[in-house]
Tab-separated table of N, CA, C and O in Angstrom:
chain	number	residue	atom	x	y	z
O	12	UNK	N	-5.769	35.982	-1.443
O	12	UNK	CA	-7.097	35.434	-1.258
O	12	UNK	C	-7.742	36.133	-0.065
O	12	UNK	O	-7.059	35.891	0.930
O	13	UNK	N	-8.737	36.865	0.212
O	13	UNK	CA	-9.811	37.310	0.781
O	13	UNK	C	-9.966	36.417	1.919
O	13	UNK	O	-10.019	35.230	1.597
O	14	UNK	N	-10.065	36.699	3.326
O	14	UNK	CA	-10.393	35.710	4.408
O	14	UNK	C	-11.325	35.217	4.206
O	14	UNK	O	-12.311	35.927	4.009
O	15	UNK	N	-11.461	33.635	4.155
O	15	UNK	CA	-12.153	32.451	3.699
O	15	UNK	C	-13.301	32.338	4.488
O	15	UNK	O	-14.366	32.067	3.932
O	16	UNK	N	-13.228	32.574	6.217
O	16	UNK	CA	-14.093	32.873	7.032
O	16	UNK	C	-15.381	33.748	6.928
O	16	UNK	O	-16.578	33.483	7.039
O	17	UNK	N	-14.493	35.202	6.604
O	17	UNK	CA	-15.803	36.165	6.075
O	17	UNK	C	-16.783	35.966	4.995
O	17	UNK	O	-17.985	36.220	4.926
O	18	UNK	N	-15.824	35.365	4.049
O	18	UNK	CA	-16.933	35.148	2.832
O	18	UNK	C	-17.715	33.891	2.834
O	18	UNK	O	-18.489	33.650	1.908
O	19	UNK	N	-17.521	32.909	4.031
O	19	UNK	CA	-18.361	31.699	4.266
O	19	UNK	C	-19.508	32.461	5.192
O	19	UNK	O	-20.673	32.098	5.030
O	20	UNK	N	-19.225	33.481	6.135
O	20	UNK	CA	-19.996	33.649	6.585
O	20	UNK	C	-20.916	34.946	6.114
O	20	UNK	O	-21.913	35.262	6.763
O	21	UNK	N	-20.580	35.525	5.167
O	21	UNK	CA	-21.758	36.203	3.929
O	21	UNK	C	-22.330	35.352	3.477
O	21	UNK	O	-23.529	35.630	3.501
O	22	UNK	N	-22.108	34.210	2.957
O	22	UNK	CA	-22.686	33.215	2.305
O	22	UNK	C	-24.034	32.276	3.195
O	22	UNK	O	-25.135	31.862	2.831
O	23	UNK	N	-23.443	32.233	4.206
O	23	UNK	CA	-24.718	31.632	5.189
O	23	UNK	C	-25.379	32.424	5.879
O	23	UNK	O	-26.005	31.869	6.782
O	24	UNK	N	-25.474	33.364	5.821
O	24	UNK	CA	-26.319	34.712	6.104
O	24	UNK	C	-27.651	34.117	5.994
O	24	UNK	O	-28.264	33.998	7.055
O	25	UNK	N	-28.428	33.577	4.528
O	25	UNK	CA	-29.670	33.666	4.731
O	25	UNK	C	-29.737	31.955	5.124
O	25	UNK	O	-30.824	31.575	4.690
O	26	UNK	N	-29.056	30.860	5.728
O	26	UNK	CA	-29.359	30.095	6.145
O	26	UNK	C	-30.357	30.586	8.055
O	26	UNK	O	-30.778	31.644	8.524
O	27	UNK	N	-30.321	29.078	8.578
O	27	UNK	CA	-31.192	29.667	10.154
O	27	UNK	C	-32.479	29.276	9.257
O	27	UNK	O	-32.674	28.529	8.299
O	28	UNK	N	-33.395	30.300	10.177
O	28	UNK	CA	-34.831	29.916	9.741
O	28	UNK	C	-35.357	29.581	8.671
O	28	UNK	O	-36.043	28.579	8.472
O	29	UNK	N	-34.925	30.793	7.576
O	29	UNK	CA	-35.124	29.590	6.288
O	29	UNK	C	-34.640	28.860	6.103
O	29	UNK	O	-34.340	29.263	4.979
O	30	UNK	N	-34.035	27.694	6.174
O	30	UNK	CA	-33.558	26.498	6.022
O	30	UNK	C	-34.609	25.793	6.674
O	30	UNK	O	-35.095	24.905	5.974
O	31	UNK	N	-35.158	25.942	7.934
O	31	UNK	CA	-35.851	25.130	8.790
O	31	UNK	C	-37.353	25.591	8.524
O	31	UNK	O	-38.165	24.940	9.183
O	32	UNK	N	-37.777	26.353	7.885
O	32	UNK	CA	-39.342	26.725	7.525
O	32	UNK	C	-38.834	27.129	6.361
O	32	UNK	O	-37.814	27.727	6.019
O	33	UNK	N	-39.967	26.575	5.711
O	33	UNK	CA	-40.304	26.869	4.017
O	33	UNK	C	-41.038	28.083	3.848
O	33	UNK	O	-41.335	28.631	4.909
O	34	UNK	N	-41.482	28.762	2.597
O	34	UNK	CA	-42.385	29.502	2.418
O	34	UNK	C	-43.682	29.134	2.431
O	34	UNK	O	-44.044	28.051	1.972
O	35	UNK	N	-44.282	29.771	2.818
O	35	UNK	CA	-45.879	29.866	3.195
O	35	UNK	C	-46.466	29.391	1.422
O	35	UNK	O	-46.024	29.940	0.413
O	36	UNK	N	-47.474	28.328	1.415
O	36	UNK	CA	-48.087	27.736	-0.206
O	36	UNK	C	-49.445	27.573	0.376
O	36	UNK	O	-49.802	26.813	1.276
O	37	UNK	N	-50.177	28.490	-0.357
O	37	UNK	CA	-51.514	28.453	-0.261
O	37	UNK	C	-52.050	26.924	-1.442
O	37	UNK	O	-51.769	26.882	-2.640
O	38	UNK	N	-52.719	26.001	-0.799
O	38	UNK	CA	-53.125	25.109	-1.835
O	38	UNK	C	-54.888	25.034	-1.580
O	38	UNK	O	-55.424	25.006	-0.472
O	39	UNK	N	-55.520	25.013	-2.767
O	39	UNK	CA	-56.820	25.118	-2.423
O	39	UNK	C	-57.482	25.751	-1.264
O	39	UNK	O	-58.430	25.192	-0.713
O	40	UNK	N	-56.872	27.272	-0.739
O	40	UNK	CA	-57.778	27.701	0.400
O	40	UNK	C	-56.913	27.371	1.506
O	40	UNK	O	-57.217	28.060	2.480
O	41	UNK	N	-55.885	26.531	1.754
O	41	UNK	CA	-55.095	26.088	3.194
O	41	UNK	C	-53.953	26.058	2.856
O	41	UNK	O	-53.519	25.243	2.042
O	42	UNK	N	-53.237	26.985	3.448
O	42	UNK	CA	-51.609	27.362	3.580
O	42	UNK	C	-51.161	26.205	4.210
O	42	UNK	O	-51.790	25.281	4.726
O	43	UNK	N	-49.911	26.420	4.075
O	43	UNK	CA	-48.950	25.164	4.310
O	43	UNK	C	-47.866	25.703	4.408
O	43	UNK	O	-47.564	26.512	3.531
O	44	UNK	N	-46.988	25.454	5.428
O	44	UNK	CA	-46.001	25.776	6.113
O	44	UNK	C	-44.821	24.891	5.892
O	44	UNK	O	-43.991	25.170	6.757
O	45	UNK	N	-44.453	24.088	5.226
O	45	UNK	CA	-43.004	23.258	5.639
O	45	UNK	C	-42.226	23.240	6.669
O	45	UNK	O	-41.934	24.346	7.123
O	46	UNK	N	-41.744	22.211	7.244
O	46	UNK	CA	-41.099	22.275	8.315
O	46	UNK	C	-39.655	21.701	8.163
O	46	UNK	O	-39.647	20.942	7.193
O	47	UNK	N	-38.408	21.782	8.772
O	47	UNK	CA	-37.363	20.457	8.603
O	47	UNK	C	-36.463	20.906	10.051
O	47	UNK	O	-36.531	21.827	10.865
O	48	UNK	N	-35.742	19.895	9.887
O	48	UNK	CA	-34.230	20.136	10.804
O	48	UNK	C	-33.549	20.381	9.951
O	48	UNK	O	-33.907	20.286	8.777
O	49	UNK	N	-32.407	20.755	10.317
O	49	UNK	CA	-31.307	21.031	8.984
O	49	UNK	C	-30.214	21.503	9.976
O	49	UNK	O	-30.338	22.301	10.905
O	50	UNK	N	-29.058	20.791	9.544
O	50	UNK	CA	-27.670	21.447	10.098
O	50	UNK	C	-26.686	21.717	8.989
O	50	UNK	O	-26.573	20.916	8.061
O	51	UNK	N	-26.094	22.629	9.046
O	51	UNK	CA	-24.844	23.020	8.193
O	51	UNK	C	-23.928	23.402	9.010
O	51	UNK	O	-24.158	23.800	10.152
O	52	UNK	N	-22.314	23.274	8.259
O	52	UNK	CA	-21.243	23.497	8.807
O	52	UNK	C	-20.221	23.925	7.938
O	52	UNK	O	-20.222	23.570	6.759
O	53	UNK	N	-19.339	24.663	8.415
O	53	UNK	CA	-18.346	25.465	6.661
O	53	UNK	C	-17.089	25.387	7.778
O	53	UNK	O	-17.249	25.378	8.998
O	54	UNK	N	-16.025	25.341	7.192
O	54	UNK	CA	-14.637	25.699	7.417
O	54	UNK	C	-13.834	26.194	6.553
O	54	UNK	O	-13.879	26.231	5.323
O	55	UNK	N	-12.819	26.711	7.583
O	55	UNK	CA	-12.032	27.512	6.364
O	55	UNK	C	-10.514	27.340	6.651
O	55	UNK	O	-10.120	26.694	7.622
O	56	UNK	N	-9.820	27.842	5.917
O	56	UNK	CA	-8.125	28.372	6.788
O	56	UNK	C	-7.174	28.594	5.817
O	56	UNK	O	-7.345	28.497	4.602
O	57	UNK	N	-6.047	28.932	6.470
O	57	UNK	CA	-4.844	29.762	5.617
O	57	UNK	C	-3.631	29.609	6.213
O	57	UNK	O	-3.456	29.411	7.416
O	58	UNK	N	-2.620	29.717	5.202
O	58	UNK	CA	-1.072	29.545	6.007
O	58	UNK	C	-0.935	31.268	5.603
O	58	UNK	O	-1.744	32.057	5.116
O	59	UNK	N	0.586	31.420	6.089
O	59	UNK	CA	1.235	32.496	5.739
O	59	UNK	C	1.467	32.811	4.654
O	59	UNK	O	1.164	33.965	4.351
O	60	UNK	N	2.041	32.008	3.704
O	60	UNK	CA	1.737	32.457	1.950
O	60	UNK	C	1.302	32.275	1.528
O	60	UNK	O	1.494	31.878	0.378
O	61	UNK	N	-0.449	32.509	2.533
O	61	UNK	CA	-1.900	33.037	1.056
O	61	UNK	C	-2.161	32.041	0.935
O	61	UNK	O	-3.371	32.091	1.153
O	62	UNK	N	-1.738	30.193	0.552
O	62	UNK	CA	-3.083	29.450	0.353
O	62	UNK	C	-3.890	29.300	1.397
O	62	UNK	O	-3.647	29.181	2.598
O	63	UNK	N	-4.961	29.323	0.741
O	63	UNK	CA	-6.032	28.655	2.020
O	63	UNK	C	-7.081	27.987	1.279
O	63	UNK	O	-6.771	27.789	0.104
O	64	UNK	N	-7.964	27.674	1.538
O	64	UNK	CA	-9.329	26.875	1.211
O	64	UNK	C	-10.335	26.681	2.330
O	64	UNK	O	-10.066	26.812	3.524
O	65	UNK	N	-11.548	26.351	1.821
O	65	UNK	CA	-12.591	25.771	2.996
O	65	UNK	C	-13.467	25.368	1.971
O	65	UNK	O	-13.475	25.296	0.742
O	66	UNK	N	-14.536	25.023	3.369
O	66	UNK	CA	-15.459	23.870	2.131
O	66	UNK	C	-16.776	23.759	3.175
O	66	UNK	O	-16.431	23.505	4.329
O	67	UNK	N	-18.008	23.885	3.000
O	67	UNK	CA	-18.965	23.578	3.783
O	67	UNK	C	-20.446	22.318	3.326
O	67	UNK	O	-20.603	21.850	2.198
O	68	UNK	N	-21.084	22.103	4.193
O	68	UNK	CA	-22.008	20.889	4.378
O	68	UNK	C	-23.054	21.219	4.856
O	68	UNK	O	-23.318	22.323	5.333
O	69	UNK	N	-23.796	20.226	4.768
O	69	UNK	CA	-25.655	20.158	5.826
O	69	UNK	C	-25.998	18.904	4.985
O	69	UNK	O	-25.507	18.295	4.034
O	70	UNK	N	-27.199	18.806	5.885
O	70	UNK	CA	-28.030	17.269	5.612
O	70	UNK	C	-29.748	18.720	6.054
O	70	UNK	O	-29.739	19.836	6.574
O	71	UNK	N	-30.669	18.017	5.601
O	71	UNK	CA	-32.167	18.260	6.051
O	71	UNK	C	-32.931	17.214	6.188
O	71	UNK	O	-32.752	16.120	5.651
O	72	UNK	N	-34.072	17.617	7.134
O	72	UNK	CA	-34.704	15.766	7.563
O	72	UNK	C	-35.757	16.710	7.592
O	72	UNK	O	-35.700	17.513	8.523
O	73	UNK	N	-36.940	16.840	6.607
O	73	UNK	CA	-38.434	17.103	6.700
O	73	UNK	C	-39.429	16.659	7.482
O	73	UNK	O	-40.234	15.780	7.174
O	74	UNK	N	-39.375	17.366	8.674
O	74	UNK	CA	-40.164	16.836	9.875
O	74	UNK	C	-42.170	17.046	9.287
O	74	UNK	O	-43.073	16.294	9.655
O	75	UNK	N	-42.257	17.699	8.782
O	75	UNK	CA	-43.620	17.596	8.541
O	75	UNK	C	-44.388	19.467	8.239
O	75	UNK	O	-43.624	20.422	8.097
O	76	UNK	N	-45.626	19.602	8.205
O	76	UNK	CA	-45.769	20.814	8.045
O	76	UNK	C	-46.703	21.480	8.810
O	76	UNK	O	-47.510	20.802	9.446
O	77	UNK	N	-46.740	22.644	8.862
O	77	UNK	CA	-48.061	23.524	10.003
O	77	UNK	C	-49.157	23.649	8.455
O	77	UNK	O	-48.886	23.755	7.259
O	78	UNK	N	-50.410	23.572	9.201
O	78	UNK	CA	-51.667	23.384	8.440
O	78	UNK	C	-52.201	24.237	8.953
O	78	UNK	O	-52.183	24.371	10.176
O	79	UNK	N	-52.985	25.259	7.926
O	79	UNK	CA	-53.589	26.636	8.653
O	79	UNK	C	-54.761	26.490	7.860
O	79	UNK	O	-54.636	26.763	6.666
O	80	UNK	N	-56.035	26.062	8.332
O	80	UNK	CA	-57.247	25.573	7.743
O	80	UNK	C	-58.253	27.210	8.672
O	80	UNK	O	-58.747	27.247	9.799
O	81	UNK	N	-58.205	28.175	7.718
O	81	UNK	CA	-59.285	29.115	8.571
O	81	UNK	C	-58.495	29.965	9.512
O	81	UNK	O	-57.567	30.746	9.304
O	82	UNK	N	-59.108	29.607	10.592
O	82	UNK	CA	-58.168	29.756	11.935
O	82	UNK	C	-57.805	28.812	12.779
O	82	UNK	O	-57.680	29.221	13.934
O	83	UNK	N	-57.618	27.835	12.633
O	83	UNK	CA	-57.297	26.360	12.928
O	83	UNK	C	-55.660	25.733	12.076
O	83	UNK	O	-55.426	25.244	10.971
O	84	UNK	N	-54.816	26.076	13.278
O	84	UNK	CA	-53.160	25.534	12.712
O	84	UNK	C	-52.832	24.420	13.726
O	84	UNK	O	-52.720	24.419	14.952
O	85	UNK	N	-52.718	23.463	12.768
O	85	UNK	CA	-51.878	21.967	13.621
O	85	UNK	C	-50.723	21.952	12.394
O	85	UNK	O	-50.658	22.336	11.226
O	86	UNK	N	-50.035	21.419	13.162
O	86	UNK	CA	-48.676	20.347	13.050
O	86	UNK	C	-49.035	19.173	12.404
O	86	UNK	O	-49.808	18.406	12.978
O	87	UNK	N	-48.620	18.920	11.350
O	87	UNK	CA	-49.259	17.540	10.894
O	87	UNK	C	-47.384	16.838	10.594
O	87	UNK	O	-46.565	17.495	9.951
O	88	UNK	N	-47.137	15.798	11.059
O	88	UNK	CA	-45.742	15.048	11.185
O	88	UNK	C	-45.438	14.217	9.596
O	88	UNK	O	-46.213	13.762	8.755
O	89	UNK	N	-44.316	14.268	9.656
O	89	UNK	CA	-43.993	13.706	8.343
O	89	UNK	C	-43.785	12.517	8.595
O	89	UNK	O	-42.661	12.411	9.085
O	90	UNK	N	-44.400	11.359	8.495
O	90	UNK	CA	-44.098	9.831	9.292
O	90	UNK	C	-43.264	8.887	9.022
O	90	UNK	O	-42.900	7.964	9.751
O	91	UNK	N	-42.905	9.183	7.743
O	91	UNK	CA	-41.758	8.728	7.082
O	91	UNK	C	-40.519	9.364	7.328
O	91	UNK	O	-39.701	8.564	7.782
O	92	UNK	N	-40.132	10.388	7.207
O	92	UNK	CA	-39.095	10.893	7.847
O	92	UNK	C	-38.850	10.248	9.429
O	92	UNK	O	-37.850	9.657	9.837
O	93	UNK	N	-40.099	10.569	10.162
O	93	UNK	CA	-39.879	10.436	11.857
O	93	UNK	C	-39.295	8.684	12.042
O	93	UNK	O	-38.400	8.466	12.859
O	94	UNK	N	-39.777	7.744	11.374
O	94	UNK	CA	-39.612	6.668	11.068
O	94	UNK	C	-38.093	6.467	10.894
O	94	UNK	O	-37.355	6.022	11.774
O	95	UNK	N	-37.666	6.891	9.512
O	95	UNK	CA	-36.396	6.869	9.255
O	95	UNK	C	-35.481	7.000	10.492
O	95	UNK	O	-34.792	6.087	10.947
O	96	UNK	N	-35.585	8.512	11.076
O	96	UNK	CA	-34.532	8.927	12.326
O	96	UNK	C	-34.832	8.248	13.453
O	96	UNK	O	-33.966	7.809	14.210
O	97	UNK	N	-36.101	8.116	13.635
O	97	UNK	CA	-36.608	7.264	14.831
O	97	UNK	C	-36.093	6.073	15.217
O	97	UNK	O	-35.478	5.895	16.268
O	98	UNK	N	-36.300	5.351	14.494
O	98	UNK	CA	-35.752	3.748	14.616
O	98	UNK	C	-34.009	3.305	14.664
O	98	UNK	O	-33.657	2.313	15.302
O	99	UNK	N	-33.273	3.943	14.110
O	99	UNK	CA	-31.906	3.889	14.251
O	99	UNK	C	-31.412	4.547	15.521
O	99	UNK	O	-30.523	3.942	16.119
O	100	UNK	N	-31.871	5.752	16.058
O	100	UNK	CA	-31.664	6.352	17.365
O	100	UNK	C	-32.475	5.379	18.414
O	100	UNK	O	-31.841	5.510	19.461
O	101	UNK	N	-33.476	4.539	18.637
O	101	UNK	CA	-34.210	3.807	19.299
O	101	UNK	C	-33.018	2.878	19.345
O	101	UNK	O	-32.749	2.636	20.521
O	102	UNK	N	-32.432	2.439	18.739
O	102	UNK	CA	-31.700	1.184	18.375
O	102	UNK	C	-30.506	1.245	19.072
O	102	UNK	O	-30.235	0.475	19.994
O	103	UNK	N	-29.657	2.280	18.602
O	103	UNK	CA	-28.720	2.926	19.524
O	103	UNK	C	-28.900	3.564	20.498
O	103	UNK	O	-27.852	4.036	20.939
O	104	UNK	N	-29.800	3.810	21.069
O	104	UNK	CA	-29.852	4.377	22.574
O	104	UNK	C	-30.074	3.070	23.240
O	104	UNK	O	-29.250	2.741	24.094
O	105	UNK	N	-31.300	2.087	22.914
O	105	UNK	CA	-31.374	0.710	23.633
O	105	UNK	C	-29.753	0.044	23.337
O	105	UNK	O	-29.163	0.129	24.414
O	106	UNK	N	-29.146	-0.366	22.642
O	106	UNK	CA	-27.747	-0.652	22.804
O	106	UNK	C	-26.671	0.034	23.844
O	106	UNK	O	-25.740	-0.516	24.431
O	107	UNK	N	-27.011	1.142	23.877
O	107	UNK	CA	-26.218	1.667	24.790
O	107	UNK	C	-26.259	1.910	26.238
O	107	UNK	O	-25.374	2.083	27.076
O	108	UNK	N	-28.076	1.857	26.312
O	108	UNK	CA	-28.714	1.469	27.672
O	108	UNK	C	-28.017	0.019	28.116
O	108	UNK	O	-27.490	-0.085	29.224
O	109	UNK	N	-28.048	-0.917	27.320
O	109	UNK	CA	-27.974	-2.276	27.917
O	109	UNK	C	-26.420	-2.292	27.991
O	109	UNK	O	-25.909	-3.051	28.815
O	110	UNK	N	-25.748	-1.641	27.324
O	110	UNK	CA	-24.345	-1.762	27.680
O	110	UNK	C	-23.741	-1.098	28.802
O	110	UNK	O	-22.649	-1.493	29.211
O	111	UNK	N	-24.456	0.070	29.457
O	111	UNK	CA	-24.358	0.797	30.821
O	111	UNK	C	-24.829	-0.160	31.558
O	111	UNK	O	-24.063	-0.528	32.448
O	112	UNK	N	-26.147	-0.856	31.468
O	112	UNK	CA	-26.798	-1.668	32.631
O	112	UNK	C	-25.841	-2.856	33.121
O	112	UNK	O	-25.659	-3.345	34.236
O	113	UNK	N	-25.181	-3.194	31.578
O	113	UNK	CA	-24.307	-5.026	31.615
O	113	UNK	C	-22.667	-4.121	32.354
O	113	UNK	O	-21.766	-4.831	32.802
O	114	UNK	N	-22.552	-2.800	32.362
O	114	UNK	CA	-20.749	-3.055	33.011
O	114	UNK	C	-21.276	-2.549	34.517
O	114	UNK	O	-20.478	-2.465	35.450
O	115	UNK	N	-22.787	-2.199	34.678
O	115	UNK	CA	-22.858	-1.859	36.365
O	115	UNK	C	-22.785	-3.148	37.140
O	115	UNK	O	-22.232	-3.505	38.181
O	116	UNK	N	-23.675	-3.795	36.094
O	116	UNK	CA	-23.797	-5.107	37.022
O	116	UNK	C	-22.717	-6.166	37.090
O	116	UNK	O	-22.893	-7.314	37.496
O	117	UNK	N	-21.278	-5.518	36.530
O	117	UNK	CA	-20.039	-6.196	36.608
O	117	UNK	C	-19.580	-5.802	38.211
O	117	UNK	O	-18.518	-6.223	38.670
């Protein structure tokens, strides 16, 4: 078997920026940009007699898109997405604030 490493990492070659920007979509006169986060991760490995395997992952969270009206580009936010990630990280960071604050004041 071929090192599992090299050929994961031919394979994610065209991940990076494209993953995180879309292609440019002209709609009626105003391009549109896509935006996201996106993480991926691959592993691999091998013993001494040749088996090996690996296996890789990602998640994407569509943050919103760049708006190119003319010569005029904003950021317009995806609010539903920001919502989604927003509120569970709000939640757990205030939990974890109050649990630093409650063992100082022990």
């Amino acid at each position: 078997m071929p090192n599992i490493a090299l050929e994961l990492g031919k394979q994610s070659a065209s991940l990076g920026v494209n993953s995180a920007y879309g292609e440019q979509r002209d709609v009626g006169g105003i391009q549109v940009i896509p935006v996201a986060f996106s993480w991926t991760g691959f592993g691999g490995g091998s013993d001494e007699a040749g088996n090996g395997g690996g296996g890789g992952g990602g998640w994407s969270v569509p943050l919103g898109s760049y708006i190119r009206r003319g010569g005029d580009v904003r950021f317009e936010p995806n609010i539903v997405s920001l919502l989604a990630v927003g509120i569970p990280f709000v939640w757990v960071a205030g939990r974890a604030l109050s649990r630093v604050i409650r063992a100082l004041k022990k």
